[in-house]
Amino acid sequence: MHQSSVSRCITEVTDVMVEVLGYTIQFPEGEAEKNQEKQLFIGIGGFPGIIGCIDGTQIAIVAPKTEHPEMPGVIFYCRKQYYSLNVQILQICNAQLKITNINARFPGSVHDSAIWQTSLVRRHLVNNYVGNRNQTTYLLGDSGYPLEPWLLTPIANPLTDAERQFNRRHINIRNTVERTIGVLKQRFRCCLKHRTLHYSPERAAHIIYSAAILHNLCITRNEYLDDINGNGNGEEFNDCHDAGNIDNNIDGVGVDHAERNFLRYGRNMRNRVVDNYCI
């Protein structure tokens, strides 16, 4: 088939998939679903309260042909020196590596923490925390994310055995989302760095969403790949995580009062986990 015909088919199919099958990617919002995830995480050596792990990965695209003043092509150029979308992926705790939230709307130069700030999942967790501060519900993320009461990150400079144990367990648990990204890219190799999606950012995002939908459908129908440990495909998954541990920036310029409070409450939550479950 001619490339233009293939492109038209891809456009039609991915549009329908995102519209009709988007429900297959669903974050657990009900208390019963959250409690189930918390128990599953405890079962693999996690801390009480975890409902998922979050990470970002770069997916290569061709240089966008856009002159939009608010979206110039250069902002899609990531620090790894290629054009990409920075895709945020959230995964729940099960051996099946199912995706529960995905965001492919942002250029490759945008940091993970900036994508997280606009996330609907974050908004839900903020509302959940404000409505009941006694309730323990949080995600695990690496140091590319801000420390918050609903998102626990590693301790930048652990000083005690308990803090070092927290970091070790944090890394082991968070490995599930890295494996999820590896399996997704193994299933749909157009998402690998060296393949490059030859479409506009908007169309590339729809292709990525469709790949995530099909990934979840494969899991539901027990169509498994061989498990992938670590990155699985030779690619680096920590694409934007070398900017330092954000929880050290409490005194930084531009941090408003609310964000300082979130950071303080996040430290309190993490300290509580360390004191109670890492001794």
Coordinates of C-alpha atoms in Angstrom, one line a residue:
M1 CA 0.0 0.0 0.0
H2 CA 1.1 3.6 -0.6
Q3 CA 2.3 5.5 2.5
S4 CA -0.6 8.0 2.2
S5 CA -3.2 5.2 2.3
V6 CA -1.5 3.6 5.3
S7 CA -1.5 7.0 7.1
R8 CA -5.2 7.5 6.4
C9 CA -5.9 4.0 7.8
I10 CA -3.8 4.7 10.9
T11 CA -5.6 8.0 11.5
E12 CA -9.1 6.4 11.2
V13 CA -8.3 3.4 13.3
T14 CA -6.5 5.3 16.1
D15 CA -9.2 7.9 16.3
V16 CA -11.9 5.2 16.8
M17 CA -9.8 3.3 19.3
V18 CA -9.2 6.3 21.5
E19 CA -12.8 7.3 21.4
V20 CA -14.4 3.9 21.8
L21 CA -11.8 1.9 23.8
G22 CA -10.4 4.6 26.0
Y23 CA -12.2 3.1 29.0
T24 CA -9.6 0.3 29.1
I25 CA -7.1 2.8 30.6
Q26 CA -8.7 3.7 33.9
F27 CA -7.2 5.0 37.2
P28 CA -8.7 3.4 40.4
E29 CA -10.8 6.2 41.9
G30 CA -13.2 4.2 44.1
E31 CA -12.1 3.3 47.6
A32 CA -12.6 -0.5 47.0
E33 CA -10.3 -0.4 44.0
K34 CA -7.7 1.7 45.9
N35 CA -7.8 -0.7 48.8
Q36 CA -7.3 -3.6 46.5
E37 CA -4.2 -2.0 45.0
K38 CA -2.8 -1.1 48.5
Q39 CA -3.1 -4.8 49.5
L40 CA -1.3 -5.9 46.3
F41 CA 1.6 -3.6 46.9
I42 CA 1.9 -4.8 50.5
G43 CA 2.0 -8.3 49.1
I44 CA 5.1 -7.5 47.1
G45 CA 6.9 -5.9 50.0
G46 CA 5.5 -2.4 49.6
F47 CA 4.4 0.1 52.2
P48 CA 0.8 0.6 53.2
G49 CA -1.0 3.2 51.1
I50 CA 0.6 2.7 47.7
I51 CA -1.9 2.6 44.8
G52 CA 0.5 2.9 41.8
C53 CA 3.9 3.9 40.4
I54 CA 4.5 6.7 37.9
D55 CA 7.3 7.4 35.4
G56 CA 8.0 9.2 32.1
T57 CA 9.6 8.0 28.9
Q58 CA 10.7 9.7 25.7
I59 CA 9.1 8.5 22.5
A60 CA 10.8 9.7 19.3
I61 CA 9.0 11.7 16.6
V62 CA 10.2 13.5 13.5
A63 CA 10.9 17.2 13.8
P64 CA 7.5 18.9 13.9
K65 CA 6.6 21.2 11.0
T66 CA 4.9 23.8 13.1
E67 CA 5.2 27.6 13.2
H68 CA 2.7 28.0 16.1
P69 CA 4.2 30.7 18.4
E70 CA 3.2 28.8 21.5
M71 CA 4.4 25.4 20.3
P72 CA 7.5 25.9 18.2
G73 CA 9.2 22.7 16.9
V74 CA 12.3 23.3 19.0
I75 CA 10.5 22.5 22.3
F76 CA 10.1 18.9 21.1
Y77 CA 13.9 18.5 21.1
C78 CA 14.7 16.6 24.3
R79 CA 17.9 16.6 26.3
K80 CA 18.9 13.2 24.7
Q81 CA 19.2 15.2 21.4
Y82 CA 16.3 14.0 19.4
Y83 CA 12.7 15.1 18.9
S84 CA 10.2 13.4 21.1
L85 CA 7.1 13.4 23.2
N86 CA 7.6 13.0 27.0
V87 CA 5.0 10.4 27.9
Q88 CA 3.8 10.1 31.5
I89 CA 2.7 6.5 32.4
L90 CA 1.1 5.3 35.6
Q91 CA 0.8 1.6 36.4
I92 CA -1.0 -0.2 39.1
C93 CA 0.4 -3.1 41.1
N94 CA -0.1 -6.4 39.4
A95 CA 2.1 -8.9 37.6
Q96 CA 0.3 -8.0 34.4
L97 CA 1.8 -4.5 34.1
K98 CA -1.5 -2.8 33.2
I99 CA -1.5 0.9 32.4
T100 CA -4.0 3.0 34.3
N101 CA -3.1 6.5 33.1
I102 CA -1.1 7.9 30.2
N103 CA -0.4 11.4 29.1
A104 CA 1.3 12.0 25.7
R105 CA 0.4 15.7 25.2
F106 CA 3.8 17.2 26.1
P107 CA 6.9 17.9 24.1
G108 CA 10.1 16.1 24.9
S109 CA 11.8 19.1 26.5
V110 CA 9.1 19.4 29.2
H111 CA 10.2 18.0 32.6
D112 CA 8.3 15.1 34.3
S113 CA 7.4 17.4 37.2
A114 CA 5.7 20.0 34.9
I115 CA 3.6 17.2 33.3
W116 CA 2.6 16.0 36.7
Q117 CA 1.4 19.4 37.8
T118 CA -1.3 19.4 35.1
S119 CA -2.3 15.8 35.6
L120 CA -5.9 14.9 36.3
V121 CA -4.6 12.1 38.5
R122 CA -2.8 14.6 40.6
R123 CA -5.9 16.8 40.9
H124 CA -7.9 13.7 42.1
L125 CA -5.2 12.9 44.7
V126 CA -5.1 16.5 45.9
N127 CA -8.8 16.5 46.4
N128 CA -8.7 13.1 48.1
Y129 CA -6.0 14.4 50.5
V130 CA -7.7 17.7 51.2
G131 CA -11.0 15.9 51.9
N132 CA -9.4 13.4 54.4
R133 CA -5.9 14.0 55.5
N134 CA -6.0 11.0 57.8
Q135 CA -6.4 8.7 54.7
T136 CA -3.1 7.3 53.4
T137 CA -3.1 7.1 49.6
Y138 CA -0.1 7.8 47.4
L139 CA 2.0 6.9 44.4
L140 CA 5.7 6.2 44.1
G141 CA 7.8 8.2 41.7
D142 CA 11.5 8.8 41.1
S143 CA 13.4 12.0 41.9
G144 CA 12.2 13.7 38.7
Y145 CA 8.9 14.3 40.6
P146 CA 8.1 16.6 43.5
L147 CA 7.7 15.1 46.9
E148 CA 4.1 15.5 48.0
P149 CA 1.8 13.7 50.5
W150 CA 0.3 11.8 47.6
L151 CA 3.6 11.2 45.7
L152 CA 6.6 9.8 47.6
T153 CA 10.0 10.1 46.1
P154 CA 13.4 8.6 47.2
I155 CA 15.4 10.3 49.9
A156 CA 18.2 12.3 48.3
N157 CA 20.9 11.7 51.0
P158 CA 19.9 8.8 53.2
L159 CA 21.7 9.0 56.6
T160 CA 20.2 6.1 58.5
D161 CA 19.7 2.4 57.8
A162 CA 16.0 2.9 57.8
E163 CA 16.2 5.6 55.2
R164 CA 18.5 3.4 53.0
Q165 CA 16.0 0.6 53.4
F166 CA 13.2 2.9 52.3
N167 CA 15.2 3.8 49.1
R168 CA 15.9 0.1 48.3
R169 CA 12.3 -0.9 48.7
H170 CA 11.2 2.2 46.8
I171 CA 13.4 1.3 43.8
N172 CA 12.3 -2.4 43.8
I173 CA 8.6 -1.5 43.9
R174 CA 9.0 1.3 41.3
N175 CA 10.7 -1.2 38.9
T176 CA 7.2 -2.4 37.9
V177 CA 6.4 0.8 35.9
E178 CA 9.8 0.6 34.2
R179 CA 9.0 -3.0 33.2
T180 CA 5.6 -1.8 32.0
I181 CA 7.3 0.8 29.7
G182 CA 9.6 -1.9 28.4
V183 CA 6.8 -4.3 27.6
L184 CA 4.8 -1.6 25.9
K185 CA 7.8 -0.7 23.6
Q186 CA 8.4 -4.4 22.9
R187 CA 4.8 -4.9 21.8
F188 CA 4.7 -1.8 19.7
R189 CA 8.2 -1.1 18.4
C190 CA 7.2 2.1 16.7
C191 CA 7.6 3.5 20.2
L192 CA 11.3 2.6 20.3
K193 CA 13.8 5.4 20.0
H194 CA 15.4 4.2 16.7
R195 CA 12.0 3.6 15.0
T196 CA 10.7 7.2 15.2
L197 CA 7.0 8.1 14.6
H198 CA 6.8 10.0 11.3
Y199 CA 3.7 11.9 12.2
S200 CA 2.7 15.2 13.7
P201 CA 2.8 15.4 17.6
E202 CA -1.0 15.2 17.8
R203 CA -1.1 12.1 15.5
A204 CA 1.8 10.5 17.3
A205 CA 0.0 11.0 20.6
H206 CA -3.0 9.1 19.3
I207 CA -0.8 6.3 18.1
I208 CA 0.8 6.1 21.6
Y209 CA -2.7 6.1 23.3
S210 CA -3.8 3.3 20.9
A211 CA -0.7 1.3 21.7
A212 CA -1.5 1.6 25.4
I213 CA -5.1 0.5 24.8
L214 CA -4.0 -2.5 22.9
H215 CA -1.4 -3.3 25.5
N216 CA -4.1 -3.4 28.2
L217 CA -6.4 -5.5 25.9
C218 CA -3.6 -8.0 25.4
I219 CA -3.3 -8.3 29.2
T220 CA -7.0 -8.7 29.7
R221 CA -7.0 -11.5 27.1
N222 CA -3.9 -13.2 28.6
E223 CA -1.6 -12.4 25.6
Y224 CA 1.7 -12.0 27.4
L225 CA 5.2 -11.3 26.3
D226 CA 8.1 -12.8 28.1
D227 CA 8.7 -10.6 31.2
I228 CA 11.2 -7.9 30.8
N229 CA 13.5 -7.0 33.7
G230 CA 14.9 -3.5 34.0
N231 CA 14.7 -1.6 30.8
G232 CA 14.4 -4.7 28.7
N233 CA 15.2 -3.1 25.4
G234 CA 18.5 -1.3 25.9
E235 CA 16.9 2.1 26.2
E236 CA 17.2 4.4 29.2
F237 CA 13.9 5.0 30.9
N238 CA 15.2 7.7 33.3
D239 CA 14.9 10.2 30.4
C240 CA 14.4 13.4 32.4
H241 CA 15.5 12.5 35.9
D242 CA 18.9 14.1 36.3
A243 CA 17.8 17.5 37.4
G244 CA 18.3 16.8 41.1
N245 CA 15.9 15.7 43.8
I246 CA 13.1 18.2 43.8
D247 CA 12.3 17.8 47.5
N248 CA 15.5 19.8 48.2
N249 CA 14.0 23.0 46.6
I250 CA 11.8 24.2 49.4
D251 CA 13.7 27.4 49.7
G252 CA 13.9 28.0 46.0
V253 CA 12.6 31.2 44.3
G254 CA 9.2 30.9 42.8
V255 CA 7.9 28.2 45.2
D256 CA 4.5 29.5 46.6
H257 CA 3.1 29.0 50.0
A258 CA 0.8 26.1 49.0
E259 CA 3.7 24.2 47.3
R260 CA 5.8 24.7 50.4
N261 CA 3.0 23.2 52.5
F262 CA 2.7 20.2 50.2
L263 CA 6.4 19.6 50.4
R264 CA 6.4 19.8 54.2
Y265 CA 3.4 17.4 54.4
G266 CA 5.1 15.1 51.9
R267 CA 8.2 15.0 54.1
N268 CA 6.1 14.2 57.1
M269 CA 4.3 11.4 55.2
R270 CA 7.6 9.9 54.0
N271 CA 9.2 10.2 57.5
R272 CA 6.2 8.4 58.9
V273 CA 6.6 5.5 56.4
V274 CA 10.4 5.3 57.2
D275 CA 9.8 5.3 60.9
N276 CA 7.0 2.8 60.9
Y277 CA 7.9 0.3 58.1
C278 CA 11.7 0.5 57.6
I279 CA 13.0 -0.3 61.0

